[in-house]
Short mmCIF file of C-alpha atoms and ligand atoms in Angstrom, two decimals:
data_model
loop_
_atom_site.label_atom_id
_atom_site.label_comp_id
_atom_site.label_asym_id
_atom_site.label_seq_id
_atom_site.Cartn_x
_atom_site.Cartn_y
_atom_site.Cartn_z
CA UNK J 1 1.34 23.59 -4.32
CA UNK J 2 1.12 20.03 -4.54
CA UNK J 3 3.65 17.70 -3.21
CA UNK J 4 3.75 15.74 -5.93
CA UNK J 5 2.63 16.21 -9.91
CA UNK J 6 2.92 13.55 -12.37
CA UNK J 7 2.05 14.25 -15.84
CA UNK J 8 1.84 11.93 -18.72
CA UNK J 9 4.65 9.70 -17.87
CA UNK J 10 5.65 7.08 -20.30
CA UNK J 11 8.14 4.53 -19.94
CA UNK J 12 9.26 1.45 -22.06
CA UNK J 13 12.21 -1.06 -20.95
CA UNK J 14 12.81 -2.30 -24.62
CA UNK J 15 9.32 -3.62 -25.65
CA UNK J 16 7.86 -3.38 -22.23
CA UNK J 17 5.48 -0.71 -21.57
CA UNK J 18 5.90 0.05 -18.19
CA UNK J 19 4.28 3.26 -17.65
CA UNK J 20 1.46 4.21 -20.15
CA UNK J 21 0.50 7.46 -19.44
CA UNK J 22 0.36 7.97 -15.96
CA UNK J 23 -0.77 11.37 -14.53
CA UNK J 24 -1.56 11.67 -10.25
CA UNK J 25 -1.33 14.41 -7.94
CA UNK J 26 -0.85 13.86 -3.91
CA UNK J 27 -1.55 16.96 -1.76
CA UNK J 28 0.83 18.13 0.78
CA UNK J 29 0.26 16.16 3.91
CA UNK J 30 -1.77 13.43 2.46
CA UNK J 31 -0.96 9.40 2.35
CA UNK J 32 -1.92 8.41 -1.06
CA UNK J 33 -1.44 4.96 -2.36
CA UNK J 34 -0.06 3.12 -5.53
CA UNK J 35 -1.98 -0.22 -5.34
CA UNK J 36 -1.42 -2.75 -8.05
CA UNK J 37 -0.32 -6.09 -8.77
CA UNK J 38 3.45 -7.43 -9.89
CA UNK J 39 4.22 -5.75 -12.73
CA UNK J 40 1.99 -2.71 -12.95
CA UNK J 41 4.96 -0.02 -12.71
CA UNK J 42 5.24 1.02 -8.86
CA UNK J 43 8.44 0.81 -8.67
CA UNK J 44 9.24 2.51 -12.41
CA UNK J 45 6.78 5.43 -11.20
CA UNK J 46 8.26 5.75 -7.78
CA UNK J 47 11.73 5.60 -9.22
CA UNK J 48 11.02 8.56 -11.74
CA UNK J 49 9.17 10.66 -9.47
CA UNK J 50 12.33 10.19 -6.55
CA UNK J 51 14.39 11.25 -9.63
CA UNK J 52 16.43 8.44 -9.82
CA UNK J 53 15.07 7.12 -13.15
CA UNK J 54 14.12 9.35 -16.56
CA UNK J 55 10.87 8.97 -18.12
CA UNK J 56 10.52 8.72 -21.79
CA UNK J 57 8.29 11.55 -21.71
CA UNK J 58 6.30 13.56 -19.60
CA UNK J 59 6.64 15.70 -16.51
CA UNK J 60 7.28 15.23 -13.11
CA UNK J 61 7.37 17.88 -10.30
CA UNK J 62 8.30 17.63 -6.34
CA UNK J 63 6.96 20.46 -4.51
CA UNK J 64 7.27 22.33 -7.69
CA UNK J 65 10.71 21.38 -8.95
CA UNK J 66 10.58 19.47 -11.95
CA UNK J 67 12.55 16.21 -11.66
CA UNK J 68 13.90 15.71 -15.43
CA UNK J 69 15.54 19.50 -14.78
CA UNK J 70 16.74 19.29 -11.34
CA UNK J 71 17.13 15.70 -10.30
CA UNK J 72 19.57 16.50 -7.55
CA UNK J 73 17.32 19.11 -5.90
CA UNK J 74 14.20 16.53 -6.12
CA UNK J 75 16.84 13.84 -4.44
CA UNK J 76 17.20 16.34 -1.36
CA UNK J 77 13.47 16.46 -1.00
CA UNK J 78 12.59 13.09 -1.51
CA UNK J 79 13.58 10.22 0.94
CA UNK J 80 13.35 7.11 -1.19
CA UNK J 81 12.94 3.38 0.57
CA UNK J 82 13.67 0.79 -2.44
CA UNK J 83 11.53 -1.94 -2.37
CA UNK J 84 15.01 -4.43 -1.72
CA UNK J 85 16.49 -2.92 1.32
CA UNK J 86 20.27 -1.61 -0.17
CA UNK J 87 22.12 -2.41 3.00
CA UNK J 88 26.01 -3.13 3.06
CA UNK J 89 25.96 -5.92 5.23
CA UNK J 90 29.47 -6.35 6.75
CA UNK J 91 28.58 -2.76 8.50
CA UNK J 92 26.62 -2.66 11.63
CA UNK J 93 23.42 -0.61 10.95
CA UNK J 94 24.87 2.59 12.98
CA UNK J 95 27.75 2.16 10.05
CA UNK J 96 25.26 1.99 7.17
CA UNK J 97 23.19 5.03 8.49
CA UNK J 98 26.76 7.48 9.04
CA UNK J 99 27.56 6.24 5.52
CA UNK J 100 24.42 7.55 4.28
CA UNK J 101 24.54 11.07 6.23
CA UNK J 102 27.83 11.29 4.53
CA UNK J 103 26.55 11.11 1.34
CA UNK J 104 24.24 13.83 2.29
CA UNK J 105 27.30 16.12 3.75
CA UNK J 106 25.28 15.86 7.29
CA UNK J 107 27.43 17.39 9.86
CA UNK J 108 28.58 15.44 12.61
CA UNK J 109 26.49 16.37 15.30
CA UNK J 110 23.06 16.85 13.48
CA UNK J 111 23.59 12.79 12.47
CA UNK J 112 23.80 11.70 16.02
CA UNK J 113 20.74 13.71 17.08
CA UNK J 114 18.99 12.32 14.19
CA UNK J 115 20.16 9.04 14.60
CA UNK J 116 18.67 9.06 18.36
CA UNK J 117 15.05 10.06 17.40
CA UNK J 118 15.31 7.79 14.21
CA UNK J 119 16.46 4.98 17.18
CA UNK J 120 13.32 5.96 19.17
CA UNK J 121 11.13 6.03 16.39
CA UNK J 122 11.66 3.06 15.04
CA UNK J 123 13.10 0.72 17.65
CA UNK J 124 16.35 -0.12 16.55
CA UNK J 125 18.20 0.51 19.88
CA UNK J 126 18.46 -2.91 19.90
CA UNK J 127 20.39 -3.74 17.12
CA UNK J 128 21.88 -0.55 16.36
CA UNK J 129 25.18 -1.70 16.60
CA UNK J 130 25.10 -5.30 14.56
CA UNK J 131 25.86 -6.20 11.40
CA UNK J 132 22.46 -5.64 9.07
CA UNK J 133 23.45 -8.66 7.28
CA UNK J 134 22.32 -10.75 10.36
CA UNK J 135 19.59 -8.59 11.07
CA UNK J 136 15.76 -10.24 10.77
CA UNK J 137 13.82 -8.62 7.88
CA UNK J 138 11.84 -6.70 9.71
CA UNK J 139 15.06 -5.35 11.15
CA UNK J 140 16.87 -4.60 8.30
CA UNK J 141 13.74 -2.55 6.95
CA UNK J 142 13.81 -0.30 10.00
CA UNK J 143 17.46 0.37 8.80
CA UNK J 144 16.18 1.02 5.51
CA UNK J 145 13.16 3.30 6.44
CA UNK J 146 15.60 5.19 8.71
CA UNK J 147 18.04 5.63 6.08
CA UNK J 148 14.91 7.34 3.67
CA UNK J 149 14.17 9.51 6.78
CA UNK J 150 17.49 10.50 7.84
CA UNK J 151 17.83 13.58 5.99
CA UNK J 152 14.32 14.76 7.47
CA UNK J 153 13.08 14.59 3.33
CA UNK J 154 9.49 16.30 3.16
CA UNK J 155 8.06 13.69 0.48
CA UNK J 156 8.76 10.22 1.56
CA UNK J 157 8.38 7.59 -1.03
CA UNK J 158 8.17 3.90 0.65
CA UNK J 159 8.06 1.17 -2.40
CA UNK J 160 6.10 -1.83 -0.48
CA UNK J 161 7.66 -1.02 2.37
CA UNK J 162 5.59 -3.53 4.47
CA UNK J 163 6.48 -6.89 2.48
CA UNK J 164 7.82 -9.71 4.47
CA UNK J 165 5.84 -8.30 7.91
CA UNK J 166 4.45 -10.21 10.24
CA UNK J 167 0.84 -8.95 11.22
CA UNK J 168 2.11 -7.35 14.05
CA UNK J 169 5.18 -5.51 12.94
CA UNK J 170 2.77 -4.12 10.10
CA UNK J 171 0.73 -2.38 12.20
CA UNK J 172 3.42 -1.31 13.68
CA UNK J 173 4.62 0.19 11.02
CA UNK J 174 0.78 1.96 10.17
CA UNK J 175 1.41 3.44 13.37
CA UNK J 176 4.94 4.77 12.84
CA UNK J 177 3.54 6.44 9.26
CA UNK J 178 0.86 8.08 10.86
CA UNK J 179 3.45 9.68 13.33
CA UNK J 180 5.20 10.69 10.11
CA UNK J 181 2.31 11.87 8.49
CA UNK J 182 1.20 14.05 11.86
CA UNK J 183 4.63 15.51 11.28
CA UNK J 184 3.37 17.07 7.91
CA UNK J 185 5.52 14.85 5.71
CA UNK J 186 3.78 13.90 2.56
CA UNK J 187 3.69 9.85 2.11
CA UNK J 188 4.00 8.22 -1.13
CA UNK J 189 3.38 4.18 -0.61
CA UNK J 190 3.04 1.24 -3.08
CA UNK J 191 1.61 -1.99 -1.77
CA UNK J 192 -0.17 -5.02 -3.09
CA UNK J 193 -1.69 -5.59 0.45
CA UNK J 194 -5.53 -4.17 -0.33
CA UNK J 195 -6.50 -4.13 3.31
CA UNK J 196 -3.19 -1.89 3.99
CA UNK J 197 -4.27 0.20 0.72
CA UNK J 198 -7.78 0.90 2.99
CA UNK J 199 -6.60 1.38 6.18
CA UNK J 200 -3.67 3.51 6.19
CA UNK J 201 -3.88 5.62 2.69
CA UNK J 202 -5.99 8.92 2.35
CA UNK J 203 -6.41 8.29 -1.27
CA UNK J 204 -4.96 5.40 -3.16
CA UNK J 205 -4.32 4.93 -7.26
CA UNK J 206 -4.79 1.42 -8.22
CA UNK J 207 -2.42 1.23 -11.35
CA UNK J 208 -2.91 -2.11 -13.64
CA UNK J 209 -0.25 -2.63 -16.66
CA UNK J 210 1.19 0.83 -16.84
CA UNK J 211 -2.01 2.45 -16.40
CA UNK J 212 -3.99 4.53 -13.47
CA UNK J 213 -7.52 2.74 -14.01
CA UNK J 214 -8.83 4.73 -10.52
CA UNK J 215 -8.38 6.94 -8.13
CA UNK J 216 -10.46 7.84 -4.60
CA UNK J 217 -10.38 7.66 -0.86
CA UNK J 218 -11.37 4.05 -0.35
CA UNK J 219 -14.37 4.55 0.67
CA UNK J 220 -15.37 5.96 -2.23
CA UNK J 221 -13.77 3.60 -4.27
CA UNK J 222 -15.95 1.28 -2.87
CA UNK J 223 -18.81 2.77 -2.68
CA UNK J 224 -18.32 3.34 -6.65
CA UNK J 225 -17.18 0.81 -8.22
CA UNK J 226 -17.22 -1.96 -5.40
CA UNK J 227 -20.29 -3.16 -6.30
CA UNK J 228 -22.74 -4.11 -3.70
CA UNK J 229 -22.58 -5.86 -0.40
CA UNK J 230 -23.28 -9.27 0.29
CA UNK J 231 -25.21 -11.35 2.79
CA UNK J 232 -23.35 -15.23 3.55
CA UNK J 233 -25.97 -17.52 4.96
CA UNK J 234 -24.44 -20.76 6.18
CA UNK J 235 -26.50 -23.39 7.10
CA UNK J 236 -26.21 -26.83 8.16
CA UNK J 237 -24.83 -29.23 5.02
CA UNK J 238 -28.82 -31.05 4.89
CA UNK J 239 -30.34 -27.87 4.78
CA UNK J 240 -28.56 -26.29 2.03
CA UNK J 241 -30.69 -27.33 -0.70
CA UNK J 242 -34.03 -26.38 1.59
CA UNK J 243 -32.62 -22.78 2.17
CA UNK J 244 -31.51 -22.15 -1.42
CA UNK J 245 -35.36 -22.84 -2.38
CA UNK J 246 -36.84 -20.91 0.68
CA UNK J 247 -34.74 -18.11 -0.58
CA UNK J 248 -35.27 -18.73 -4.31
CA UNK J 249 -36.57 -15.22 -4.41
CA UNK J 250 -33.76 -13.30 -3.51
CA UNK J 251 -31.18 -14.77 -6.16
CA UNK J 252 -28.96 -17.30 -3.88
CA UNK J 253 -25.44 -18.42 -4.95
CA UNK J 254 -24.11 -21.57 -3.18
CA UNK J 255 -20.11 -20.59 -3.22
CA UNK J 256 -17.51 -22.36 -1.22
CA UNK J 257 -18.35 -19.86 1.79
CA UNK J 258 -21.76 -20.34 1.78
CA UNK J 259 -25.20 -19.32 0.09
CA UNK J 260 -24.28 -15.71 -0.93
CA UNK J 261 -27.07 -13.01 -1.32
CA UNK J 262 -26.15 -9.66 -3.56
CA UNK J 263 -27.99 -6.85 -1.15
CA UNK J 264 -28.91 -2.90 -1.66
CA UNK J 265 -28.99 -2.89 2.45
CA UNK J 266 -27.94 -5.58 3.87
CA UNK J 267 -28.50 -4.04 7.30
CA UNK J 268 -32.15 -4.95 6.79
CA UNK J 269 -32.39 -7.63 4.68
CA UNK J 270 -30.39 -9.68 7.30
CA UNK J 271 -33.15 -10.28 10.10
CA UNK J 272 -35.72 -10.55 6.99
CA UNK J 273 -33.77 -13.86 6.10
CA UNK J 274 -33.16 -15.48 9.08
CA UNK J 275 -37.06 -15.11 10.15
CA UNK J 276 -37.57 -16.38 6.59
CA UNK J 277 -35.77 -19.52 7.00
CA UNK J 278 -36.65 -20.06 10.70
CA UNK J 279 -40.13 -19.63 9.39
CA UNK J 280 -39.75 -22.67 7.27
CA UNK J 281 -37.57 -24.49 9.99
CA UNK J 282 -34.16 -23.88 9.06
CA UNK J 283 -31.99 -22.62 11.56
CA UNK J 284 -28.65 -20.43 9.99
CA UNK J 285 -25.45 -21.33 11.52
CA UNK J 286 -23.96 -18.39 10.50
CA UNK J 287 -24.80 -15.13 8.77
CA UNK J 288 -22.11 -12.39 8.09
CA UNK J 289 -22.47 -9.61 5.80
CA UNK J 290 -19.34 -8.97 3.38
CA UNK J 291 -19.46 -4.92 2.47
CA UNK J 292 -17.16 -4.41 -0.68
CA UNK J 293 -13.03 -4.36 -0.82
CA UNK J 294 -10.69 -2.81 -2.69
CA UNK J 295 -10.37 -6.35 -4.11
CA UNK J 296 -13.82 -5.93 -5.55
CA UNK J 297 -13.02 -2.50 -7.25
CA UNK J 298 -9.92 -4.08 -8.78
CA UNK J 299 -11.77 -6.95 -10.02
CA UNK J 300 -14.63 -4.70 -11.31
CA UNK J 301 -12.05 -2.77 -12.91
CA UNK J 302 -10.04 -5.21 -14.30
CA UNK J 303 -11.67 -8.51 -14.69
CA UNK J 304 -9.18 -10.19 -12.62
CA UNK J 305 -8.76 -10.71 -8.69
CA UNK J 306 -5.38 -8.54 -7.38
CA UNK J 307 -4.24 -11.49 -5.28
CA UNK J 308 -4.17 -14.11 -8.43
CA UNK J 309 -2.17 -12.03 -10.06
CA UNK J 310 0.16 -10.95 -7.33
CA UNK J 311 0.56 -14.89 -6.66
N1 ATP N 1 15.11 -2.55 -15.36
C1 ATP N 1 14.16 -3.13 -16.09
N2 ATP N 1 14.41 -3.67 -17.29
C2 ATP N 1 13.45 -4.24 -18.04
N3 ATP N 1 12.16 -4.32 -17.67
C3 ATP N 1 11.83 -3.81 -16.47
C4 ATP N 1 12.80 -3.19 -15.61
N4 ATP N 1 12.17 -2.77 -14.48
C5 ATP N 1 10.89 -3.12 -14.64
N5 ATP N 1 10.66 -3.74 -15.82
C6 ATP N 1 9.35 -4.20 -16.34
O1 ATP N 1 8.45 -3.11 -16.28
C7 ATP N 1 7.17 -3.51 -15.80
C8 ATP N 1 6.83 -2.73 -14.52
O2 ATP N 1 7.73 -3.14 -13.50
P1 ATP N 1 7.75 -2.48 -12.04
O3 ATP N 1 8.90 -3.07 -11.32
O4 ATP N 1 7.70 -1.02 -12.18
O5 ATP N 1 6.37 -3.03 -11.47
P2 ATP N 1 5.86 -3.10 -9.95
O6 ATP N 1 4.44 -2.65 -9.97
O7 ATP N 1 6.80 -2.41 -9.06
O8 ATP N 1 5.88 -4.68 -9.67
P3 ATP N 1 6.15 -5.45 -8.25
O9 ATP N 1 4.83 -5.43 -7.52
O10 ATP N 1 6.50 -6.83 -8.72
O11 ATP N 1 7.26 -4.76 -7.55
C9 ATP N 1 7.26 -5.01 -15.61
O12 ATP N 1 6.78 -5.63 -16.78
C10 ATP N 1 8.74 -5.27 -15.45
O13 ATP N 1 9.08 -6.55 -15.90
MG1 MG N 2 7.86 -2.96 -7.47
#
């Protein structure tokens, strides 16, 4: 049984068509990714799927229990991080997490062994007992992420949980979903962060206005519709115009990050064009080969670059 089963779903604020049809399936055990830029309808698809928004139509099912029917039961097996962290501030975070287990009827006892592995797993001894509203953002999204996790949810659904992280307290956090994942949990995670999309999701759906335009491991993503590699040749500033001619042949394009090649195998085209120009006495400062991104799928996809419109 899948983890999770989307069907169809269609969703309009008003005149806004948030969700246009959307249909995806994650596997049990898998991190699968909803990468898109503002306004593509993560958070309206994450919300309907953790059963705390109604589609117009379509269906929805959690481990086989459709959400539309049985929202309550989906709520038990879905631990739900909101992309703003809903923290009451004047309570320390200890507060804020024994409010939550309350809400979820969690006997005494059971709470404060959770709450010690939740502490462990995601260092918060620290600041356990302060007040989340003077907690650093990274800090207060520990709080939130242990909130999700508290009730030990088999589907966890993280809306950009990694926004506002420093480089290291990201991979941090790659790390701590891993653990989650060796656990068996099933991970649901929207980001606009394509290198995060790569690295830490199994499969990822890149969703565009409302719509699912792909869906792959990365790699295959890639190697589909990424287009192909490219070879950067930088060269000193008076040689520039010399090495575009020497390699006339092979279809240069001066950019701003040098004279970029398109290559089926870049592997062995590079020593092929450095004994070129060296040939014709011009030494490269530089040559780096650029294999495809996520980036490139979206904007093959698309027609536009995911970080312009994310800006
Ligand atoms: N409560 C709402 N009322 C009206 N329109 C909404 C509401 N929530 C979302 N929308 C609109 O629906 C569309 C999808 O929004 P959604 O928040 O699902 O996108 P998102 O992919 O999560 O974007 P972001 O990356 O900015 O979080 C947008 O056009 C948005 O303006
Ligand atoms: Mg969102």
């Amino acid at each position: 049984m899948p983890a999770v089963e989307v069907s169809e779903v269609r969703k309009s604020y008003g005149d806004v068509v948030a969700l246009d049809g959307v249909s995806l399936t994650v596997e049990e055990g898998e991190i699968y990714g909803l990468l898109g830029p503002n306004g593509a309808g993560k958070t309206t698809l994450m919300e309907i799927i953790a059963g705390l928004r109604a589609p117009d139509s379509g269906e929805v099912r959690v481990l086989g229990v459709d959400v539309v029917e049985h929202p309550r039961r989906v709520r038990e097996l879905v631990g739900f991080n909101p992309q703003e962290t809903l923290l009451y501030d004047p309570l320390t975070a200890r507060e804020n997490l024994e409010f939550v287990a309350a809400l979820y009827s969690m006997p005494r006892d059971e709470f404060q062994r959770r709450l010690e592995e939740l502490t462990d797993l995601l260092g918060m001894a620290d600041f356990l007992d302060r007040r989340t509203g003077k907690l650093s953002g990274g800090q207060q999204r520990r709080v939130s992420l242990a909130a999700s996790l508290l009730h030990r949810p088999p589907v966890i659904i993280l809306d950009e949980p990694t926004v506002g992280l420093d480089p290291d307290a990201r991979r941090d956090f790659w790390n701590l979903i891993e653990g989650l994942r060796s656990e068996g949990r099933t991970l649901l995670i929207s980001t606009h962060y394509m290198e995060e999309a790569d690295e830490l999701c199994d499969r990822v759906a890149i969703i565009d206005r409302g719509r699912i335009v792909a869906v792959g491991r990365p790699g295959e993503l890639k190697a589909r519709r990424g287009g192909r590699s490219k070879v950067i040749v930088r060269v000193r500033r008076r040689h520039v115009d010399r090495a575009l001619e020497i390699l006339g042949d092979h279809s240069p394009a001066l950019t701003a990050d040098g004279i970029v090649i398109e290559a089926e195998d870049p592997r062995t085209l590079v020593p092929d064009l450095v004994s070129l120009l060296q040939s014709r006495g011009v030494d490269p400062e530089s040559v780096e080969i650029r294999s495809p991104t996520l980036e490139d799928v979206f904007l093959n996809l698309t027609g536009r670059r995911l970080a312009e419109v994310v800006e």
